[in-house]
XYZ file of C-alpha atoms in Angstrom:
310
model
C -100.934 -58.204 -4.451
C -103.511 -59.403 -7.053
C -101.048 -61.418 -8.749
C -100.309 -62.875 -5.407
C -103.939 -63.304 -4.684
C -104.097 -65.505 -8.455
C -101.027 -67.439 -7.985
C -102.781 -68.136 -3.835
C -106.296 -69.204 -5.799
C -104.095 -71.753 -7.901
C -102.633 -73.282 -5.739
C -105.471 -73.569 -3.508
C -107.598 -75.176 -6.485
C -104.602 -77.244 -7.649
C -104.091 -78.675 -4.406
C -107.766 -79.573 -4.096
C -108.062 -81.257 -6.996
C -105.286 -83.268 -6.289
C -106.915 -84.223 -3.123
C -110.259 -85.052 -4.649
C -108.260 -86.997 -7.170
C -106.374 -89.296 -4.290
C -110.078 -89.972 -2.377
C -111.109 -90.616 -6.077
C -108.785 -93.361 -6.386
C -108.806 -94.508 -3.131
C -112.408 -95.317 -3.181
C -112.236 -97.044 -6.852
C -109.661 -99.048 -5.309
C -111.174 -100.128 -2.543
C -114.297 -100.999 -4.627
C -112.064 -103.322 -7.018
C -110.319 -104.684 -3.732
C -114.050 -105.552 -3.062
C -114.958 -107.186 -6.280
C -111.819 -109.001 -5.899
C -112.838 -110.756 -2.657
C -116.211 -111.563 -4.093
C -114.689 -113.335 -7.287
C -112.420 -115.009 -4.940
C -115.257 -116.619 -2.582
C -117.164 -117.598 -5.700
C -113.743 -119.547 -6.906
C -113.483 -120.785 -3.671
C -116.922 -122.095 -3.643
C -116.401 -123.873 -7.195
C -113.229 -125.249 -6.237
C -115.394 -127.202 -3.132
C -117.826 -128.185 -5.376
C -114.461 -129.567 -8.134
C -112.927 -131.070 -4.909
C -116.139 -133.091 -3.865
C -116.758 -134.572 -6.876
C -115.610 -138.247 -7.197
C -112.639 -139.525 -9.031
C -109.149 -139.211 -8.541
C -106.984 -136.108 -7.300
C -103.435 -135.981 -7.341
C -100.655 -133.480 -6.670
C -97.702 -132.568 -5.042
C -95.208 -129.376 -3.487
C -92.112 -129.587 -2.253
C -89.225 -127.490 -0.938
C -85.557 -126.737 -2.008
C -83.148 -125.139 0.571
C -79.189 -124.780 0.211
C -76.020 -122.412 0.995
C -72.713 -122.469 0.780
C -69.486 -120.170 2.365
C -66.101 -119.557 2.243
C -64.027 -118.069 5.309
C -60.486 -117.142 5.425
C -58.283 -116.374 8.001
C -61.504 -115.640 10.357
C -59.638 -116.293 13.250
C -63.219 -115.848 15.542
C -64.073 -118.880 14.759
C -62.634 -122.672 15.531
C -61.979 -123.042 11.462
C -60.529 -120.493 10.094
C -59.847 -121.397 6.645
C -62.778 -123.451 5.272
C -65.959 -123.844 3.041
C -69.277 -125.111 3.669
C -72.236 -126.281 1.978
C -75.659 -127.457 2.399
C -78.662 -128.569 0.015
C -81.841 -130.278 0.640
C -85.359 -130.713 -0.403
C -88.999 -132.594 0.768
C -91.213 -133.357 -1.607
C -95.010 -134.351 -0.433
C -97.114 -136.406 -3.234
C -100.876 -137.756 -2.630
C -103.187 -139.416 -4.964
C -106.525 -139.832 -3.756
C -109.707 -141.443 -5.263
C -113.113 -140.745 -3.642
C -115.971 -142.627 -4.683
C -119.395 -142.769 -3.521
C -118.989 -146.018 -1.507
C -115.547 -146.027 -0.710
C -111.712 -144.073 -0.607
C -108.682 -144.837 -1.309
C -105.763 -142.044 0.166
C -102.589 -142.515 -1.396
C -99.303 -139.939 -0.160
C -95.765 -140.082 0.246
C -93.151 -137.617 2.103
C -89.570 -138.068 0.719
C -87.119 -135.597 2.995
C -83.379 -135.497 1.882
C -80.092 -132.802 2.592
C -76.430 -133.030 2.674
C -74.034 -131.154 4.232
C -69.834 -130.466 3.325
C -67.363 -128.694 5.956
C -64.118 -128.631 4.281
C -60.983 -127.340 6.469
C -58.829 -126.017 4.246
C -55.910 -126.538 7.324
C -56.421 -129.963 7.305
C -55.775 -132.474 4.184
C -56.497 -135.678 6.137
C -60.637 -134.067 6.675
C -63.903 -135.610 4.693
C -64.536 -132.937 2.319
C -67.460 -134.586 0.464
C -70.934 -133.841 0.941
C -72.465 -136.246 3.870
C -76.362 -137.082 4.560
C -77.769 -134.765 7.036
C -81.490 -135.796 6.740
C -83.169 -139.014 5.615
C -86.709 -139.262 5.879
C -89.495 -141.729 3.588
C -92.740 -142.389 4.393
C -95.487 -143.918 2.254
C -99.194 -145.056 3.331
C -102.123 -146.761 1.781
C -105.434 -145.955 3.183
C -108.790 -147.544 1.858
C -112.259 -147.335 3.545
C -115.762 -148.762 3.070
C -118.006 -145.788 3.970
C -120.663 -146.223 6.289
C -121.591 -143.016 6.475
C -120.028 -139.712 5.163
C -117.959 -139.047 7.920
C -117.291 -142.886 9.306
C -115.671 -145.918 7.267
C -114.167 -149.185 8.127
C -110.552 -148.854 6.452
C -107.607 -150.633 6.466
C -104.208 -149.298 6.679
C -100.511 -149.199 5.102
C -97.813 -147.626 6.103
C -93.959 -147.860 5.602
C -91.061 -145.515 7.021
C -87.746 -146.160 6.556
C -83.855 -144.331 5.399
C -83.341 -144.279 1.771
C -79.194 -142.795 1.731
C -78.116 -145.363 3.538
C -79.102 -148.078 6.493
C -82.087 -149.070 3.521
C -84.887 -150.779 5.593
C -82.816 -150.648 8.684
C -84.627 -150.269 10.096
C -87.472 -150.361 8.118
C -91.502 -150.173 9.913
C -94.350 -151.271 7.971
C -97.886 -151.108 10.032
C -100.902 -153.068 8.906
C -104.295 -153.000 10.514
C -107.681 -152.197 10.261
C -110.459 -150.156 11.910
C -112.118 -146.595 11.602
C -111.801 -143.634 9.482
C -113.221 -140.506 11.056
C -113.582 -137.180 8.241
C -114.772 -134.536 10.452
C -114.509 -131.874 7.255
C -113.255 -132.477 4.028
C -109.170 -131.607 4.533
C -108.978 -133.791 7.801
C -108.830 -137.442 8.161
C -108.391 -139.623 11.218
C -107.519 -143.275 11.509
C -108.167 -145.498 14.577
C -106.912 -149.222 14.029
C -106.951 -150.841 17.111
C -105.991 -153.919 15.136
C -102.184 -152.700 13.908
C -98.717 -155.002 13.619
C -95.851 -153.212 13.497
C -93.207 -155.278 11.457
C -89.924 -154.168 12.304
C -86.814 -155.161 9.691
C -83.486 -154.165 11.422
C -80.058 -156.480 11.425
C -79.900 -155.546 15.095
C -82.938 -157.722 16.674
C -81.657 -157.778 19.915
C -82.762 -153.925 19.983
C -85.516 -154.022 17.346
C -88.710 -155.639 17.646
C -91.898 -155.818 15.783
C -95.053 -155.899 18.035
C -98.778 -155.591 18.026
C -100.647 -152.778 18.919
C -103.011 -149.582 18.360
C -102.390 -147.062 15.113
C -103.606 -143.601 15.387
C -103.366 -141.433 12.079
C -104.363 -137.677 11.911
C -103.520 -135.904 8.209
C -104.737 -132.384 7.048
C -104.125 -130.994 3.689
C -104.879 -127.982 2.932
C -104.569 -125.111 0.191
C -105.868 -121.257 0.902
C -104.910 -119.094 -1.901
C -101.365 -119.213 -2.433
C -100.898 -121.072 0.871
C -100.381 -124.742 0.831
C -99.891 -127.028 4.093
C -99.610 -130.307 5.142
C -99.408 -131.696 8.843
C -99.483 -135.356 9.605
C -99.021 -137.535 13.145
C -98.443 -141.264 12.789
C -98.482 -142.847 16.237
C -98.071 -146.280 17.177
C -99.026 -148.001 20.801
C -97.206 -150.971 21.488
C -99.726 -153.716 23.384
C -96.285 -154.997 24.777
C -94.180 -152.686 25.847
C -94.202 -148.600 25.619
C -90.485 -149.324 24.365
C -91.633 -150.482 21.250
C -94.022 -147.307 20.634
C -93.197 -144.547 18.636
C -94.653 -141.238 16.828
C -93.482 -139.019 13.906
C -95.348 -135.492 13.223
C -94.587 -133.769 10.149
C -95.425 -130.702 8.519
C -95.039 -128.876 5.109
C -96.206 -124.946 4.399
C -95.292 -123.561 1.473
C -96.034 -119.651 -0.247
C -96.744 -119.414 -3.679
C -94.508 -116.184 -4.740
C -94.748 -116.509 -8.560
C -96.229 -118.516 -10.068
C -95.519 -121.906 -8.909
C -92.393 -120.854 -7.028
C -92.822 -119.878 -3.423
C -91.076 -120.140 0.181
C -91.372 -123.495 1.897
C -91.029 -124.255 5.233
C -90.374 -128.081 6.667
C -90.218 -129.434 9.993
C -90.803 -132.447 11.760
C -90.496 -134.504 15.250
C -90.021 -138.156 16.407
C -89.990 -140.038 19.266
C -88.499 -143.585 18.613
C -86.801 -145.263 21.956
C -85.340 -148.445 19.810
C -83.893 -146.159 17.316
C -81.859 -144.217 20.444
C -81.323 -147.173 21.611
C -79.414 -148.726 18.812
C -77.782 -145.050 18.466
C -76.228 -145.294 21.918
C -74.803 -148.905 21.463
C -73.703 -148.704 18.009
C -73.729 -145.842 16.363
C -72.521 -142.789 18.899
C -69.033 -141.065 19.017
C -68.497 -143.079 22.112
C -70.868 -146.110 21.772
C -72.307 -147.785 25.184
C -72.297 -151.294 24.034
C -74.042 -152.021 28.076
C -77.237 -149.651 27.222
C -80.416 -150.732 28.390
C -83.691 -148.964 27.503
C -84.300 -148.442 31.290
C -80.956 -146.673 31.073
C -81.009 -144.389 28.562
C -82.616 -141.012 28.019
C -85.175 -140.958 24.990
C -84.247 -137.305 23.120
C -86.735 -135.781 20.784
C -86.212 -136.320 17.166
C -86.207 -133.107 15.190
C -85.688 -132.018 11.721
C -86.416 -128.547 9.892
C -85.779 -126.946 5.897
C -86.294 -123.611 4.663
C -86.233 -122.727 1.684
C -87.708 -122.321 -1.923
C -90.544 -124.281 -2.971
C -92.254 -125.531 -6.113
C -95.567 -126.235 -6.693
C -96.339 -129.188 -9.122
């Protein structure tokens, strides 16, 4: 019984010290979780301070996404015997220079993927890799500052395919009018004054026109997180056929170092683009289409995949 008693008493004290040990670390650990968060606010703060400073910033992240697969004899599906393929990647640039008196916001959003279905039943099918997605877009902003918030700017901006179709169409918008900065990631052009050149071989669909240009951007990096989101709208003065808007947006995870997970999607609305689908482009084209006839479908795009921070 006493040695039962001892061996009880050990285990007892054994146990409690482990205890005390575990609240030991638990507490040191949440005081370092707490140091942690103050070092990070005070880099946060002298990052601010680096990001208001004048002179030129410049950057840039991008994503990478791709598969492929093999299937045989999977009778489930329409194509049994075949192999697939996809790879694509957006990469989102900017080089900015902020002065006392004036900006100038450079960026650029390049958005490109492929895709390959080969039937292995068929010899007569396009095994190659095809385009999938074909985005480029570049503006030009500079503003006179009236105030830290407000400028007069002018604008740049061109969008257009880069695979194939090169500048058609292609849209370049000039104008000039406000630039609103609410905070320091956020930036909002007003141009009231805008043409919208349009180059396309097919003018009896395309048109360039005059009109209003709205622009909102954010940019933004937390931590490891980095995200872009831009809207580029344009109001025709002539007709709302003529207007059009693209949103895009970019997130990206920093993992290890500079590799991370990247997310990409984007929408469009663009009636002479559907438009010129329908009569000339579709599996059965409408060569009679009208844009009083036709249904304008949303534009949409999306990659996922790894990402690399430059």
């Amino acid at each position: 019984m006493k040695k039962l008693l001892l061996v009880g008493m050990g285990l007892f004290f054994a146990f409690s010290a482990q205890a005390q040990t575990q609240e030991e670390l638990k507490s040191e650990i949440g005081s370092k979780k707490d140091s942690i968060k103050a070092i990070q606010k005070r880099v946060d703060g002298l990052q601010a301070k680096l990001d208001a400073l004048p002179g030129w910033k410049v950057g840039a992240f991008g994503t990478i996404g791709g598969s492929i697969s093999q299937f045989n004899n999977w009778f489930a599906q329409g194509i049994p015997n075949n192999s697939s393929g996809n790879i694509g990647f957006t990469v989102n640039a900017f080089a900015n220079l902020k002065e006392e008196k004036f900006f100038w916001r450079n960026a650029a959003n390049l958005n490109l993927s492929w895709v390959k279905l080969d039937d292995k039943d068929d010899p007569n099918d396009d095994d190659s890799f095809r385009q999938a997605t074909d985005v480029f877009n570049i503006t030009s902003l500079y503003g006179r500052k009236l105030s830290e918030k407000f400028a007069i700017s002018t604008l740049a901006e061109y969008r257009t395919t880069i695979l194939s179709n090169f500048n058609d169409p292609g849209y370049l918008d000039l104008g000039v009018g406000a630039t609103w900065t609410p905070i320091a990631d956020l930036v909002v052009v007003i141009h009231p004054l805008n043409y919208n050149f349009v180059f396309s071989s097919e003018d009896t669909i395309f048109e360039s026109s005059m009109g209003a240009k709205i622009v909102a951007d954010y940019t933004k990096q937390i931590g490891d997180v980095s995200f872009k989101s831009n809207l580029s709208l344009f109001q025709s003065y002539e007709s709302s056929n003529l207007s059009n808007w693209t949103w895009t947006n970019s997130f990206s995870y920093t993992l290890w170092k500079m590799i991370g997970v990247g997310f990409d999607f984007g929408l469009r609305n663009n009636k002479q683009e559907t438009l010129n689908y329908i009569v000339n482009n579709a599996p059965t084209p409408d060569p009679d289409a009208t844009f009083d006839s036709i249904d304008n479908e949303l534009q949409t795009y999306w990659t996922l995949g790894l990402s690399y921070k430059f």
